[in-house]
N, C-alpha and C. Protein backbone atom coordinates (compact mmCIF):
# COMPACT_ATOMS: atom_id res chain seq x y z
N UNK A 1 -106.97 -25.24 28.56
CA UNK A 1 -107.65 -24.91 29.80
C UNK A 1 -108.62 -26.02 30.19
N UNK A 2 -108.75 -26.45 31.48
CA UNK A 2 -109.87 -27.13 31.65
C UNK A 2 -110.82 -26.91 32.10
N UNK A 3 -112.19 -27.39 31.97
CA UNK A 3 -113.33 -26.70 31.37
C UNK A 3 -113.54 -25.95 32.81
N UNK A 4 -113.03 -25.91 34.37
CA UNK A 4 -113.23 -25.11 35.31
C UNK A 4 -112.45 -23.51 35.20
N UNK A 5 -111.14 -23.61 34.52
CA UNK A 5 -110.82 -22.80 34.40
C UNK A 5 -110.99 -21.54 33.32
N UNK A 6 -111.84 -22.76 32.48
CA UNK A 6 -112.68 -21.98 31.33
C UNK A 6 -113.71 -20.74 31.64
N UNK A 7 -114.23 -21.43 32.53
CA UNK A 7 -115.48 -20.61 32.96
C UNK A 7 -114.74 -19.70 34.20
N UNK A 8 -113.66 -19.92 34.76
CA UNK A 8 -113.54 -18.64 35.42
C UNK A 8 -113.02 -17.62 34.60
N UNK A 9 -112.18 -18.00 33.50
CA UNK A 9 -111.81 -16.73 32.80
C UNK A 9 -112.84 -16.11 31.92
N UNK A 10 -114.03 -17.18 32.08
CA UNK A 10 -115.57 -16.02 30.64
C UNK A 10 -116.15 -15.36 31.93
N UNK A 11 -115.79 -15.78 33.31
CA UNK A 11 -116.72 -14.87 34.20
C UNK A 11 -115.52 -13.61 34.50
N UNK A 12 -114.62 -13.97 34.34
CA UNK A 12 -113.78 -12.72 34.47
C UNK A 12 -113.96 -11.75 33.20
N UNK A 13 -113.88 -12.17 32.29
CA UNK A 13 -114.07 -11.10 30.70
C UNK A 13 -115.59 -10.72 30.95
N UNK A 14 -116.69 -11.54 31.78
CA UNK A 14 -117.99 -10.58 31.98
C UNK A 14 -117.69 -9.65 33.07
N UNK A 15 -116.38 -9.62 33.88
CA UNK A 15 -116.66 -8.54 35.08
C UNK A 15 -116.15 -7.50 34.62
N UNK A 16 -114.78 -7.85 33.11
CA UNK A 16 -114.27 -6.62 33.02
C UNK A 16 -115.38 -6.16 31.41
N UNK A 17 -115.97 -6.60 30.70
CA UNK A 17 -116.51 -6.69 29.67
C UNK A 17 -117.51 -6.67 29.78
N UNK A 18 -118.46 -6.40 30.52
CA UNK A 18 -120.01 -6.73 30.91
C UNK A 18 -120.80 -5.49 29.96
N UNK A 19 -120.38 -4.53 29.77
CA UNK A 19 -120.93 -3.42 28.77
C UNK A 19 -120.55 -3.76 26.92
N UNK A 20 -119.97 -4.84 27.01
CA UNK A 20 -120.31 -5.31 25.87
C UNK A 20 -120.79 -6.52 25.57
N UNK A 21 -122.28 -6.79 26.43
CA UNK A 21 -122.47 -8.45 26.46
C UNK A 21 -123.95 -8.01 25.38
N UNK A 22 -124.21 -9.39 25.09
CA UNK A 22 -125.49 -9.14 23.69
C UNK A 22 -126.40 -10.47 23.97
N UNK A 23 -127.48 -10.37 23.68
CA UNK A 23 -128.40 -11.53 24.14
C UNK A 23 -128.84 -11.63 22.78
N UNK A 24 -129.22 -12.92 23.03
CA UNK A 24 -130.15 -14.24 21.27
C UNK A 24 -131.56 -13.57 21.64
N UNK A 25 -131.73 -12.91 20.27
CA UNK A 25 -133.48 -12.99 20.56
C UNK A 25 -133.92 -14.26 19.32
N UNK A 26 -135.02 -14.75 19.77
CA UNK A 26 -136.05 -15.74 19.03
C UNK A 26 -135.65 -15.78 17.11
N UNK A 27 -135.32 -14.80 16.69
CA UNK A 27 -135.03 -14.23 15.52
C UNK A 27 -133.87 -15.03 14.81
N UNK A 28 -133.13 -14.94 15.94
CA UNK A 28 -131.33 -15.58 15.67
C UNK A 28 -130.37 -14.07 15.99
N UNK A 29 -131.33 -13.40 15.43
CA UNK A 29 -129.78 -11.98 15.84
C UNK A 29 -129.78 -11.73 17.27
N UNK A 30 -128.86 -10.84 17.75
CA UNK A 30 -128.75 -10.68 19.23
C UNK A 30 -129.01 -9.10 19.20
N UNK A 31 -129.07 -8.57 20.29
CA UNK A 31 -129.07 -7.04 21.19
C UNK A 31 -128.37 -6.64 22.09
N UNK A 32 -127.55 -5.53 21.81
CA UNK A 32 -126.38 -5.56 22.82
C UNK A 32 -127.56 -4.94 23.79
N UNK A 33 -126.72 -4.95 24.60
CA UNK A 33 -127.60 -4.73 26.50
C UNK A 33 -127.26 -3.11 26.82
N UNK A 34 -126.34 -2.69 26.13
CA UNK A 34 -126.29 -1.10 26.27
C UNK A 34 -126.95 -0.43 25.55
N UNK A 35 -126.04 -0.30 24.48
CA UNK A 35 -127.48 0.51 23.09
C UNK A 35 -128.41 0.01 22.56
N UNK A 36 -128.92 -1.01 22.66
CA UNK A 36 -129.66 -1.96 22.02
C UNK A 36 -130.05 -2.04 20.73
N UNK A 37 -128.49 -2.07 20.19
CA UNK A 37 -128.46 -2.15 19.33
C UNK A 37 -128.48 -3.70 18.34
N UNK A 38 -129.32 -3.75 17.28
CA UNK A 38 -128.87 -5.35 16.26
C UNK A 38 -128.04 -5.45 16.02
N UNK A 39 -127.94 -6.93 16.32
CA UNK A 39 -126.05 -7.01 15.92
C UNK A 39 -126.45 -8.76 15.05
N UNK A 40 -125.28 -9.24 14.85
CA UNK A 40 -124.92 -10.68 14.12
C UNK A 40 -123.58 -11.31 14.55
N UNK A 41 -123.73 -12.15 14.60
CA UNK A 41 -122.38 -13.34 15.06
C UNK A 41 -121.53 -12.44 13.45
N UNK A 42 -120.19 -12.34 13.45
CA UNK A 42 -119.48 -12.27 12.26
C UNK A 42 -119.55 -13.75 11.36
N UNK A 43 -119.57 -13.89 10.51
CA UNK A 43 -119.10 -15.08 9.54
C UNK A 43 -118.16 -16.22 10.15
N UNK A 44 -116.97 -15.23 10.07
CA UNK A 44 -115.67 -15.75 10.26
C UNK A 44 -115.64 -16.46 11.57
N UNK A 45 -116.56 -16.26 12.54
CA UNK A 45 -116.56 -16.23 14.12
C UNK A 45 -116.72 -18.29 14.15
N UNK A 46 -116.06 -18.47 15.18
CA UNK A 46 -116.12 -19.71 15.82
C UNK A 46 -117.33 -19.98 16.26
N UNK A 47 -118.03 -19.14 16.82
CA UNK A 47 -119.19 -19.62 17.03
C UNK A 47 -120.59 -18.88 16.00
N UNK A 48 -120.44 -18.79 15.19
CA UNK A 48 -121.24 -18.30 14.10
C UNK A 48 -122.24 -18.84 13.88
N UNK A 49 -122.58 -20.46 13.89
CA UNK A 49 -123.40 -21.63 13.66
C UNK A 49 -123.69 -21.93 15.14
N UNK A 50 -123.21 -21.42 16.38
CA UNK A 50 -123.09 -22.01 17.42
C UNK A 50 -124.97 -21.70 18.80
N UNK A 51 -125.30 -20.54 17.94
CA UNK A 51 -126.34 -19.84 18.45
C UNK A 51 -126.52 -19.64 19.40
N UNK A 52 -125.29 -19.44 20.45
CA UNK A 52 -125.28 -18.84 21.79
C UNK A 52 -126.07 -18.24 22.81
N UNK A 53 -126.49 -18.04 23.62
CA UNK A 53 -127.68 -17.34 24.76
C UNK A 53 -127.83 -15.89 24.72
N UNK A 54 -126.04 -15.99 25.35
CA UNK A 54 -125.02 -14.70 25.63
C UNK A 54 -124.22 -14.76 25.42
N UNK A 55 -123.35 -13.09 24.60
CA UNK A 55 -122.07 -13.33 24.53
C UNK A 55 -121.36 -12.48 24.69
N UNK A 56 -120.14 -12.27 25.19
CA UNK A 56 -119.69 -10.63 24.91
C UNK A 56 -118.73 -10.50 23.91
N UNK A 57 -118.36 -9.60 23.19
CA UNK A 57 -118.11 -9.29 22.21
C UNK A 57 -116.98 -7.90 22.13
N UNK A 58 -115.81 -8.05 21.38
CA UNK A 58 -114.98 -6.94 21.40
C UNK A 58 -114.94 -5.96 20.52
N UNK A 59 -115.63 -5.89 19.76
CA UNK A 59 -116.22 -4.48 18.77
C UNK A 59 -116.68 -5.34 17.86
N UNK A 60 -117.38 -4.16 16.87
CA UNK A 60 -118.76 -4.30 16.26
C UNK A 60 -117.97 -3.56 15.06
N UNK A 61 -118.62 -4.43 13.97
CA UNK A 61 -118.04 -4.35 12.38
C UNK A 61 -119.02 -3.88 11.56
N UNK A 62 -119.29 -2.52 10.92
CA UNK A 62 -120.42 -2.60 10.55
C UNK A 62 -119.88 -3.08 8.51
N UNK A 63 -120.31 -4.24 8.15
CA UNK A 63 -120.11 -3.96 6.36
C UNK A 63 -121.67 -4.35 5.77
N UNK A 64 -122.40 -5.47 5.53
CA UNK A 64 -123.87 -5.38 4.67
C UNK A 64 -124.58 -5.03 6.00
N UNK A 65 -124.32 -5.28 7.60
CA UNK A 65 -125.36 -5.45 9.01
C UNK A 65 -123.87 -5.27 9.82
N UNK A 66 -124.74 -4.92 11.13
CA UNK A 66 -123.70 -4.82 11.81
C UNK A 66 -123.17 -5.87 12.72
N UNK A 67 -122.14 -6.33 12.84
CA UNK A 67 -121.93 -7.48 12.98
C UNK A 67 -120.33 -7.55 14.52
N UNK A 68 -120.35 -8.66 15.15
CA UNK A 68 -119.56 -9.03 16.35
C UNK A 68 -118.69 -9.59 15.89
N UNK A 69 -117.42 -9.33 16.54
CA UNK A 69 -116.66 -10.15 16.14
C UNK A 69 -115.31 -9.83 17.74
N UNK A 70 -114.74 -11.38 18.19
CA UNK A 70 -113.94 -11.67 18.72
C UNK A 70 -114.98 -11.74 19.94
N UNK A 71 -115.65 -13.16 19.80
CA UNK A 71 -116.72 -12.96 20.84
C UNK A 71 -116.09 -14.70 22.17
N UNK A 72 -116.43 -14.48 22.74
CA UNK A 72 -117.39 -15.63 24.18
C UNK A 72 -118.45 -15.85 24.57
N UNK A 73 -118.66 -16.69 24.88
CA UNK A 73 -120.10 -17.37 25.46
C UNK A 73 -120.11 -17.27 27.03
N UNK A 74 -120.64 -16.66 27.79
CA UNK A 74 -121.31 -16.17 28.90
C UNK A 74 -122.55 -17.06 28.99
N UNK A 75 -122.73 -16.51 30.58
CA UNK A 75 -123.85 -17.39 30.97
C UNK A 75 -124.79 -15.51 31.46
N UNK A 76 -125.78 -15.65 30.79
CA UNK A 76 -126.80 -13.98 31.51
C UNK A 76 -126.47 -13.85 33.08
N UNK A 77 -127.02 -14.86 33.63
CA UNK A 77 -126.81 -14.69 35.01
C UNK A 77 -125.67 -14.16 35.79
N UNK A 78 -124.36 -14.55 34.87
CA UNK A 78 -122.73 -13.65 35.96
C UNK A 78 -122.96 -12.08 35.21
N UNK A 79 -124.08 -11.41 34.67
CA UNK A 79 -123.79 -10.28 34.85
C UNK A 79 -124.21 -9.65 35.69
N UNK A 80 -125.49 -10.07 36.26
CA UNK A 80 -125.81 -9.87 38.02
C UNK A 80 -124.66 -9.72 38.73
N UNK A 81 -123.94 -11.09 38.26
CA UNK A 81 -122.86 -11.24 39.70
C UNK A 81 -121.99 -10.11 39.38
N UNK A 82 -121.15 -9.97 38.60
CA UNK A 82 -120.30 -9.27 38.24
C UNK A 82 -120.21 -8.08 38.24
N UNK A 83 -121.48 -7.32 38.15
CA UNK A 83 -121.78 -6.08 38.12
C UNK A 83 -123.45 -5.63 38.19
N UNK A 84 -122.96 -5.81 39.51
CA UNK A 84 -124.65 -5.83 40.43
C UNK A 84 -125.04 -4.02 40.34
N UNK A 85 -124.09 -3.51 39.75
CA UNK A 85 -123.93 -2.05 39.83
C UNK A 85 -124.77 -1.53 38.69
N UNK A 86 -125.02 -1.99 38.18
CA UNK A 86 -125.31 -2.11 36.33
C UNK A 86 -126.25 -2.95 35.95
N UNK A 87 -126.49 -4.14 36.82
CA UNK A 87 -127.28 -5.25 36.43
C UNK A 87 -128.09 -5.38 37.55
N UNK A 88 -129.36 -5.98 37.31
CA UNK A 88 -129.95 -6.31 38.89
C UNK A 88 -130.80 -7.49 37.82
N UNK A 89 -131.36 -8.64 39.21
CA UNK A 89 -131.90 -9.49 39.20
C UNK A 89 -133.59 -9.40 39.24
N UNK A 90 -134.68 -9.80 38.12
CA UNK A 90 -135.75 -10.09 39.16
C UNK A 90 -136.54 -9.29 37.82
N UNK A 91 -136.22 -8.61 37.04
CA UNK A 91 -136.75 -7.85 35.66
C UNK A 91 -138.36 -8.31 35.11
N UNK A 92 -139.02 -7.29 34.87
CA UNK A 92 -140.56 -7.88 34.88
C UNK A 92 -140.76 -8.29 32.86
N UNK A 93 -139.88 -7.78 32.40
CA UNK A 93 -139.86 -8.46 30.36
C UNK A 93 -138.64 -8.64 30.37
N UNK A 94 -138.73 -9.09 28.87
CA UNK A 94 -137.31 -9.17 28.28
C UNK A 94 -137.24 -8.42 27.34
N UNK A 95 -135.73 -7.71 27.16
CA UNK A 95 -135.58 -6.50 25.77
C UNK A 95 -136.07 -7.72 24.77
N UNK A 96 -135.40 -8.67 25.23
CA UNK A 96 -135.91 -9.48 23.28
C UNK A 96 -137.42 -9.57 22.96
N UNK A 97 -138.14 -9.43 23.57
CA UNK A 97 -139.45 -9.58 23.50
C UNK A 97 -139.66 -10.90 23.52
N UNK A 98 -139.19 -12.02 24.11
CA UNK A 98 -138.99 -13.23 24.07
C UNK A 98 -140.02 -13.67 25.38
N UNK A 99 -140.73 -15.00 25.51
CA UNK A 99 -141.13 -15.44 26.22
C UNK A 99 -139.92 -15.80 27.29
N UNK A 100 -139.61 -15.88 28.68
CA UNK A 100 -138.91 -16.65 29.57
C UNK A 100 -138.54 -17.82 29.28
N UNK A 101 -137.01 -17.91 29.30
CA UNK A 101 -136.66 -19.49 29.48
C UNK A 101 -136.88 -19.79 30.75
N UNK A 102 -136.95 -21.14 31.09
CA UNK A 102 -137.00 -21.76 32.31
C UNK A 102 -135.34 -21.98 32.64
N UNK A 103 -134.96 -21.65 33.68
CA UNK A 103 -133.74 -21.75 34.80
C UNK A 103 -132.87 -20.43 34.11
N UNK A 104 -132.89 -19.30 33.52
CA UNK A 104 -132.69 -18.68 33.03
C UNK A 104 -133.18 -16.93 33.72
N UNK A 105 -132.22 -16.30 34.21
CA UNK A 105 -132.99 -15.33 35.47
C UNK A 105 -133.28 -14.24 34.15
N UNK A 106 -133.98 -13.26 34.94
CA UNK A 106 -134.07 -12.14 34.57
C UNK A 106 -133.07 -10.89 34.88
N UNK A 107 -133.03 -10.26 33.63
CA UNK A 107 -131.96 -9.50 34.00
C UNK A 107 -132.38 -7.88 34.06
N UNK A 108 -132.20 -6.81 34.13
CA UNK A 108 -132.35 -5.43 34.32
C UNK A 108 -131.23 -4.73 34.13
N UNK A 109 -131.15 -3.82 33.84
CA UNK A 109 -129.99 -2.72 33.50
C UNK A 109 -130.75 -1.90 34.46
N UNK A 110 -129.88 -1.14 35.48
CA UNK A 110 -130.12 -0.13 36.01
C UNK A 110 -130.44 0.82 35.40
N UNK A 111 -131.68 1.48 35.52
CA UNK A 111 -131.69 2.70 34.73
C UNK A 111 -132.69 2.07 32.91
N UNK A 112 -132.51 1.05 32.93
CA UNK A 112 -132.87 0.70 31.53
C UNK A 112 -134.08 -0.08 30.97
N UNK A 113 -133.88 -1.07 30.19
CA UNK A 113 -135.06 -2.20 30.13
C UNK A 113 -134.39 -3.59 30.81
N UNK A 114 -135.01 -4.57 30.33
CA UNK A 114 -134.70 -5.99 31.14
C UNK A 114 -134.47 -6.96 29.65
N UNK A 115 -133.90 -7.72 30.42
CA UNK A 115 -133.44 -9.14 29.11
C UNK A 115 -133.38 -10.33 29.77
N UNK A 116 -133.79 -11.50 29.27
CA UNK A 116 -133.95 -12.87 30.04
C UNK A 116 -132.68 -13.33 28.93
């Protein structure tokens, strides 16, 4: 694939996949954006060492922690786009308890908390 068509198919797996996307907190582990629940890159995973932003993820393994596996790298911001239904822009914290990145929006779950 080349790298344009790359990114349209991770923004397509966030429009159909967006309820399983997980954000990096400061820590190294991530938080899925629905249950907020702890999670971990799997071992085995390609991007394991890779320490990603965002990612979405196709189920959750629980054996010593609970852990992701069969994941992508997303950008936070196409879950606004993708599902403005679910997501909104403009969030006053972040679930990670993380200071703001710079060029990095804020995100909101309808109904929920917020994640940068």
């Amino acid at each position: 694939l080349s790298s344009e068509e790359s990114v349209e198919l991770r923004r397509a797996l966030a429009a159909a996949f967006f309820l399983q996307a997980a954000v990096r907190r400061p820590s190294g582990d991530y938080v899925t954006l629905v249950s907020r629940q702890t999670v971990s890159i799997h071992p085995s995973s390609a991007l394991f060492s890779r320490r990603a932003p965002c990612v979405l993820y196709n189920e959750l393994v629980f054996t010593t922690r609970l852990y992701m596996r069969d994941l992508t790298t997303i950008e936070a911001a196409w879950l606004a786009e993708v599902a403005p239904h679910f997501f909104k822009s403009g969030a006053a914290a972040a679930a990670t308890g993380a200071a703001p990145s710079a060029g990095q929006p804020r995100m909101r779950i309808h109904g929920g908390g917020s994640f940068r």
